Short mmCIF file of C-alpha atoms in Angstrom, two decimals:
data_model
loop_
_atom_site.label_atom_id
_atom_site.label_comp_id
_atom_site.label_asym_id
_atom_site.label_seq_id
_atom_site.Cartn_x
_atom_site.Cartn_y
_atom_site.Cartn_z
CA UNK A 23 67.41 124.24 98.15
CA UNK A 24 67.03 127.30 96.01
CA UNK A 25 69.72 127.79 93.55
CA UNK A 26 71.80 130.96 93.29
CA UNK A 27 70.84 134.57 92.59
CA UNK A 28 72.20 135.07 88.95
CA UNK A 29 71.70 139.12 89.36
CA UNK A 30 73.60 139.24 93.33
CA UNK A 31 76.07 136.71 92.56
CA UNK A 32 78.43 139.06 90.40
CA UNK A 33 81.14 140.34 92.99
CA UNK A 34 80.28 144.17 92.88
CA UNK A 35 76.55 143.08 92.90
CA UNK A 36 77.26 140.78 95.83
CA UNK A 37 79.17 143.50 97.76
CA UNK A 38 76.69 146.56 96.79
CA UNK A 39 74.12 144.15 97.94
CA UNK A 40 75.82 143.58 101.19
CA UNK A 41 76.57 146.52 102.03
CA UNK A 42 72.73 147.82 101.60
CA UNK A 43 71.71 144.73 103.53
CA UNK A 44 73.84 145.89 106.78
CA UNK A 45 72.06 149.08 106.36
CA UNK A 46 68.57 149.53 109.02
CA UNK A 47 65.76 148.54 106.25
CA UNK A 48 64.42 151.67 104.28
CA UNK A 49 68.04 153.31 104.83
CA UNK A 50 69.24 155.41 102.06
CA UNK A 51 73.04 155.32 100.93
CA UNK A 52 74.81 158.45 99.16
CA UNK A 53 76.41 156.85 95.73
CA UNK A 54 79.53 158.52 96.03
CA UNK A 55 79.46 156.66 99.74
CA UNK A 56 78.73 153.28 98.12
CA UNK A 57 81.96 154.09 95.31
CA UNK A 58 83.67 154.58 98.42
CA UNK A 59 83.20 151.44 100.21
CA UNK A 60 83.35 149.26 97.37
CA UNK A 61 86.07 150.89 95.55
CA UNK A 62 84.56 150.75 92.62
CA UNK A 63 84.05 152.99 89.28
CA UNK A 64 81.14 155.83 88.56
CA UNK A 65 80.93 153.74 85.21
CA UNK A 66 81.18 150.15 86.94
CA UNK A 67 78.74 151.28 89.53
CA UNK A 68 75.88 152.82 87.16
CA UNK A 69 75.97 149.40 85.46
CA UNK A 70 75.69 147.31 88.56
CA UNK A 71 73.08 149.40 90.01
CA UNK A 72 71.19 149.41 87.08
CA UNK A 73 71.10 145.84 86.88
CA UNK A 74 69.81 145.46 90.56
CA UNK A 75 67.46 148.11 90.03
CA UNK A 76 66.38 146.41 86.80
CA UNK A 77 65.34 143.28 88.89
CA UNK A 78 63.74 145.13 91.74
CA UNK A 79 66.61 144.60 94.77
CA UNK A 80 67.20 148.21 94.97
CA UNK A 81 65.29 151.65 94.92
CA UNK A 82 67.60 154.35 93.18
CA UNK A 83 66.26 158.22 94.77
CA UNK A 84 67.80 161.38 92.52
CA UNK A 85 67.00 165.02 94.53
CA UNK A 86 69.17 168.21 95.00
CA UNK A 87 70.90 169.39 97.77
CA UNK A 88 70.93 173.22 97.33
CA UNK A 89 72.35 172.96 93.56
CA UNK A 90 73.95 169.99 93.68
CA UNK A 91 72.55 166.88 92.23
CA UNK A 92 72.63 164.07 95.15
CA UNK A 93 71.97 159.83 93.98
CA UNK A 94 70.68 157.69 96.78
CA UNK A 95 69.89 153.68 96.95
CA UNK A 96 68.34 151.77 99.46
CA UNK A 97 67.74 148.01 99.35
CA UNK A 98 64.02 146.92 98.72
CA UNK A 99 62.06 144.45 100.45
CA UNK A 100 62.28 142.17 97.14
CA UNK A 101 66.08 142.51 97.12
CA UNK A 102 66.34 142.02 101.05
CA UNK A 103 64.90 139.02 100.24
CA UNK A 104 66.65 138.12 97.63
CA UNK A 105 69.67 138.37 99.18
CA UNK A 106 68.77 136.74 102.17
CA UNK A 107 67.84 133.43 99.61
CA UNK A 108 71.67 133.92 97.50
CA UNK A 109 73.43 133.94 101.40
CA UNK A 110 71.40 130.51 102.38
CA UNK A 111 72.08 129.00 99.28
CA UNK A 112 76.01 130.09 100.04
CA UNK A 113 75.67 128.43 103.27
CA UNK A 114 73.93 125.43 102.01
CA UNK A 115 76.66 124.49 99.61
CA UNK A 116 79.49 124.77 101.96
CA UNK A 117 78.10 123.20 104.46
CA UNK A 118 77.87 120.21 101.79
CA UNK A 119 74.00 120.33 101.25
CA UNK A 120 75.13 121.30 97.46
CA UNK B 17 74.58 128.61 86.88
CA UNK B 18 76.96 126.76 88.62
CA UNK B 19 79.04 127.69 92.22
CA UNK B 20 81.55 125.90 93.38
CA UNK B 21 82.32 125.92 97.31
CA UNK B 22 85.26 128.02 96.70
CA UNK B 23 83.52 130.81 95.01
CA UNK B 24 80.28 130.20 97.55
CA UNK B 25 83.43 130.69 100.01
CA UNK B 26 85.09 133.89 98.86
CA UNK B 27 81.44 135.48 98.54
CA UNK B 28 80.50 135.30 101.74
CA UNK B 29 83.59 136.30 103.39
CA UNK B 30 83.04 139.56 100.87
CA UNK B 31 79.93 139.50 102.19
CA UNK B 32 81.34 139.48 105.76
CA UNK B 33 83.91 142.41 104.84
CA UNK B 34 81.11 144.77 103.24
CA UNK B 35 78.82 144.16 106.22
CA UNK B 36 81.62 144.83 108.75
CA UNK B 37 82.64 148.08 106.34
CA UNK B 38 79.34 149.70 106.68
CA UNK B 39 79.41 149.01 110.77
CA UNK B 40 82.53 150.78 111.16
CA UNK B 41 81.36 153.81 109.58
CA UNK B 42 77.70 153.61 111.26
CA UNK B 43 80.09 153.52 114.54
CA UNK B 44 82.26 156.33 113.12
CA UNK B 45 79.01 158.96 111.95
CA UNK B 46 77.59 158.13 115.74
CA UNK B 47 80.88 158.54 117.42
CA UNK B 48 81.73 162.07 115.67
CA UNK B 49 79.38 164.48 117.46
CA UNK B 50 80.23 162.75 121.09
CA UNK B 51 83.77 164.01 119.91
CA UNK B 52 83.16 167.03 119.12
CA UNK B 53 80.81 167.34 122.11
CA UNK B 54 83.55 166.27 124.65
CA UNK B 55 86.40 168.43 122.72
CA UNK B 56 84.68 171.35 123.61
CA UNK B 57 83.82 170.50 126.72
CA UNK B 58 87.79 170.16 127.32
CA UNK B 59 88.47 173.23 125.22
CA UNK B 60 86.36 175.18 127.12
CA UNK B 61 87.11 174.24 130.80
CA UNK B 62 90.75 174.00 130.33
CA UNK B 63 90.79 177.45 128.85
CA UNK B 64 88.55 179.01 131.11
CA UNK B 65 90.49 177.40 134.32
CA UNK B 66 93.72 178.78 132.71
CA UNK B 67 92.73 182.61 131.94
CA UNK B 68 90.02 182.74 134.51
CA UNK B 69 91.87 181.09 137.76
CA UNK B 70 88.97 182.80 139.95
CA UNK B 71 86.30 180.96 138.01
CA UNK B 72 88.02 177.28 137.88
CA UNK B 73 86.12 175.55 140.77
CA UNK B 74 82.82 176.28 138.28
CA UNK B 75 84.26 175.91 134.43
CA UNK B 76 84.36 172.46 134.88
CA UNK B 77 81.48 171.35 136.62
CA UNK B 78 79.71 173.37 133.93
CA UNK B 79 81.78 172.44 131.19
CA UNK B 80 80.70 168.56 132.11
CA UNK B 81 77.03 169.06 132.95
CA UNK B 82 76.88 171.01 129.17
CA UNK B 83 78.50 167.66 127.80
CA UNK B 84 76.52 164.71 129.50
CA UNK B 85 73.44 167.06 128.38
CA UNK B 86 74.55 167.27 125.11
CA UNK B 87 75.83 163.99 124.45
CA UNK B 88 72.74 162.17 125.85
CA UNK B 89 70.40 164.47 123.82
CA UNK B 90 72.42 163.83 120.65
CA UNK B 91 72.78 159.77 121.45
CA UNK B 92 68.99 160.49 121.77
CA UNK B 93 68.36 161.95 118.52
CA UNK B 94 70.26 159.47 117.29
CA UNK B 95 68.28 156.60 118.36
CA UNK B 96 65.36 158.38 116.58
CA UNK B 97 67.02 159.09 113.19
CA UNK B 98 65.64 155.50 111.95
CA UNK B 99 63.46 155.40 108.72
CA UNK B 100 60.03 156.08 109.11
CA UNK B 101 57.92 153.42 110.68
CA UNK B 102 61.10 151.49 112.06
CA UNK B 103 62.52 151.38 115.66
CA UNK B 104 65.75 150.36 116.62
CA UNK B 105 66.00 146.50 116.78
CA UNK B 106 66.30 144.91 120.53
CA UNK B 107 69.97 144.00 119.72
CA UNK B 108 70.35 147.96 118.98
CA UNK B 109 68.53 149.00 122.14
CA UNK B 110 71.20 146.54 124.34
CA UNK B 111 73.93 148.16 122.47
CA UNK B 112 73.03 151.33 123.68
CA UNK B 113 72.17 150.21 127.59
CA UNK B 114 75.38 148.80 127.34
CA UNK B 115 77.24 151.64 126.40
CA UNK B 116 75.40 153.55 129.25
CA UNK B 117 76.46 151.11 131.74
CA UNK B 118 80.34 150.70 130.33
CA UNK B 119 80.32 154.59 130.55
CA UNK B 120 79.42 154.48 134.07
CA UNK B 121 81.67 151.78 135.15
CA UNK B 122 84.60 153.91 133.29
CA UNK B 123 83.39 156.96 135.91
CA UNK B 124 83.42 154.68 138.74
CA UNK B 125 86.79 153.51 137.87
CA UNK B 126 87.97 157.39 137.98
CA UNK B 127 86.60 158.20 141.21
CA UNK B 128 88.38 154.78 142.54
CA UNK B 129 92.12 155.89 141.01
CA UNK B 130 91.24 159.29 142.07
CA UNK B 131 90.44 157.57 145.72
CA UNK B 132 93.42 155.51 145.75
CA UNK B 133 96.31 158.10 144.45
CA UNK B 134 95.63 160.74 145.98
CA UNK B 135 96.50 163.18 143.43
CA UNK B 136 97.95 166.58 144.74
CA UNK B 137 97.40 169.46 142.75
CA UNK B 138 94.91 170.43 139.62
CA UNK B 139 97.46 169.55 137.28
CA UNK B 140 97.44 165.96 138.01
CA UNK B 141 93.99 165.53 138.71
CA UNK B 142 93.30 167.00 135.09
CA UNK B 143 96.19 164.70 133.94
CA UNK B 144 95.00 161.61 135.22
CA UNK B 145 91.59 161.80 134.79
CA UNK B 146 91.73 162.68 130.79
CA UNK B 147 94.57 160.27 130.02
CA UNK B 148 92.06 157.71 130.81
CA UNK B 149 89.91 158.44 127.47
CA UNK B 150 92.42 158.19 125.07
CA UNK B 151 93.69 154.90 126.20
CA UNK B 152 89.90 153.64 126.04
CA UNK B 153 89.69 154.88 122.18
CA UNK B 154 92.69 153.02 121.32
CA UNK B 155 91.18 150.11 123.08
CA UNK B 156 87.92 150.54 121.00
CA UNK B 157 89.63 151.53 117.83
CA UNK B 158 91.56 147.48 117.51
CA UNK B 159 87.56 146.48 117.83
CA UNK B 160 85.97 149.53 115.68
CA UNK B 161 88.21 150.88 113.49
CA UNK B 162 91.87 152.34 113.51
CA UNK B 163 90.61 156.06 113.00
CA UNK B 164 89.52 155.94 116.42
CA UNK B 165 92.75 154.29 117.21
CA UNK B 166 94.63 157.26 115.67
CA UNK B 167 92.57 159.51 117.47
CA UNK B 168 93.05 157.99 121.13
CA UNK B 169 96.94 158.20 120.56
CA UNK B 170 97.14 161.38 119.26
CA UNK B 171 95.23 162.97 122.44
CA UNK B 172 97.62 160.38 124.79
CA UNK B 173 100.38 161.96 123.77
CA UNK B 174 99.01 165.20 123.88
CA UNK B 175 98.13 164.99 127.20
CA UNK B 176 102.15 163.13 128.26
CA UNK B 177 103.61 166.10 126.44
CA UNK B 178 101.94 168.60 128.38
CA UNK B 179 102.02 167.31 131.76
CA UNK B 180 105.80 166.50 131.43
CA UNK B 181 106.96 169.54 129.60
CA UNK B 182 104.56 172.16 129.18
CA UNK B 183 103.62 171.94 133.15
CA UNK B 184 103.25 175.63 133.63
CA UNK B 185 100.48 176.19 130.70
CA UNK B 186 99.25 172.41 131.27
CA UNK B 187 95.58 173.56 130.84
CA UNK B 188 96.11 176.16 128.13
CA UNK B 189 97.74 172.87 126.18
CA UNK B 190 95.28 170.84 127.23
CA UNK B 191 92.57 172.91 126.23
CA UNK B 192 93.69 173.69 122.84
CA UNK B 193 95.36 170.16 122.21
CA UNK B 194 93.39 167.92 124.05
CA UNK B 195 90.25 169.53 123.38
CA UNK B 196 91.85 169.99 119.99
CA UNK B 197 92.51 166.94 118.72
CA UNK B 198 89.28 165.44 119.79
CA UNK B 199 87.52 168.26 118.15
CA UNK B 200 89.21 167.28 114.74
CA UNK B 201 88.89 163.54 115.34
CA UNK B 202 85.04 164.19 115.38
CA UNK B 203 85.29 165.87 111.64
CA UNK B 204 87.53 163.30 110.90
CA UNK B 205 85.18 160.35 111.69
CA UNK B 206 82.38 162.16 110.11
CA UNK B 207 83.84 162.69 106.97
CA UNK B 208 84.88 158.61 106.90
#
């Protein structure tokens, strides 16, 4: 059995990762959508997507809407992956193969 | 790094909550332009059956062909907005057959009540047929989400008002209330 994803395992990581995951693949996500869902912090979530983008798991698009700046994410194959790995490890240790 | 099977635990049922976040609001962005859709439809035929009595055996049948049109070329569109290169999954495609076929047993279940009571006049034709849809939001809303919950007893109540105590300018109230509130239910779920 694989052992756990050190970068997806943090709790905002975990839950920005989900919630890309449930997303069709190649599916972008508005930031301030993502701050939403999570609940989290501009600051918090810079650092946590940094991280993940760091490693790979996610793709971070900047463009402009008219004049207004507009952040998107979407989860890469790599992170898809990834995440896919840190969930059957979850499964593996409650289920008692741990 | 060590897990322990409480943390492995409380992950995945965060896991669980974020996946079944971004569901609800993939179900709310889909469902908003059917409401919006469908308001109009009700805003339009109520009105034009209450200021144009001479032209209310048409404003409906029109009203209703403009909103299967619409609605099936939007749900159509929709199926299309995936990323480039990707097609809805087969799971997708029998959500979206099933909806078809739930939508059609709802219409068969109209023309059945319809059959059976024997409404009298336009009033409570219009009154029973529409009270049907907001009980079947509130239905869907426990399973999807309780903005369409909200939405489904606002327009129930709407529609009970108005046939009990607003009889004489039912469709004028229905129109504007009815047609209304699912109007601002759709900007409501889009903005979610």
């Amino acid at each position: 059995m694989d052992g756990p994803d050190e970068i997806i395992h943090q709790s905002t990581r975990l839950r920005i990762a989900a919630t890309l995951n449930a997303l069709p693949s190649g599916e972008l996500m508005e930031f301030g959508k993502l701050k939403s869902i999570l609940g989290a912090t501009d600051g918090n979530m810079a650092t946590h997507l940094a991280a993940l983008e760091k490693a790979g798991y996610i793709a971070v698009e900047k463009d402009f809407v008219g004049k207004k700046p507009r952040t998107r994410v979407s989860f890469t194959r790599v992170g898809r992956r990834a995440f896919e790995r840190h969930v059957a490890y979850l499964k593996d240790l409650l289920e008692g193969g741990g | 790094m060590n897990v322990t099977r409480e943390e492995a635990a409380k992950a995945l049922d965060d896991i669980d909550k974020a996946s079944d976040r971004v569901f609800q609001l993939q179900g709310y962005h889909h469902g908003a332009p059917h409401f919006i859709i469908w308001g109009l439809v009700w805003l339009a035929a109520n009105s034009a059956s209450y200021f144009l009595t001479d032209a209310a055996r048409f404003a409906w049948p029109i009203a209703l062909a403009f909103g299967f049109v619409a609605s099936t070329v939007v749900g159509i569109l929709q199926s299309r907005k995936w990323p480039k290169g990707k097609t809805a999954s087969a799971a997708e495609r029998r959500f979206g057959s099933r909806m078809g076929m739930t939508a059609g047993i709802v219409m068969l279940f109209i023309v059945c009540i319809t059959l059976i009571a024997q409404p009298t006049d336009s009033r409570e034709i219009n009154a029973m047929i529409s009270i049907v849809f907001p009980f079947l939001y509130m239905a869907g809303g426990i399973w999807a989400g309780w903005r369409l919950f909200a939405i489904g007893l606002v327009t129930a109540a709407a529609i009970i008002f108005g046939y009990f105590w607003l009889a004489e300018h039912f469709e004028l109230w229905m129109g504007l209330f009815g047609g209304g509130s699912l109007i601002a239910g759709g900007i409501w779920l889009r903005t979610a």
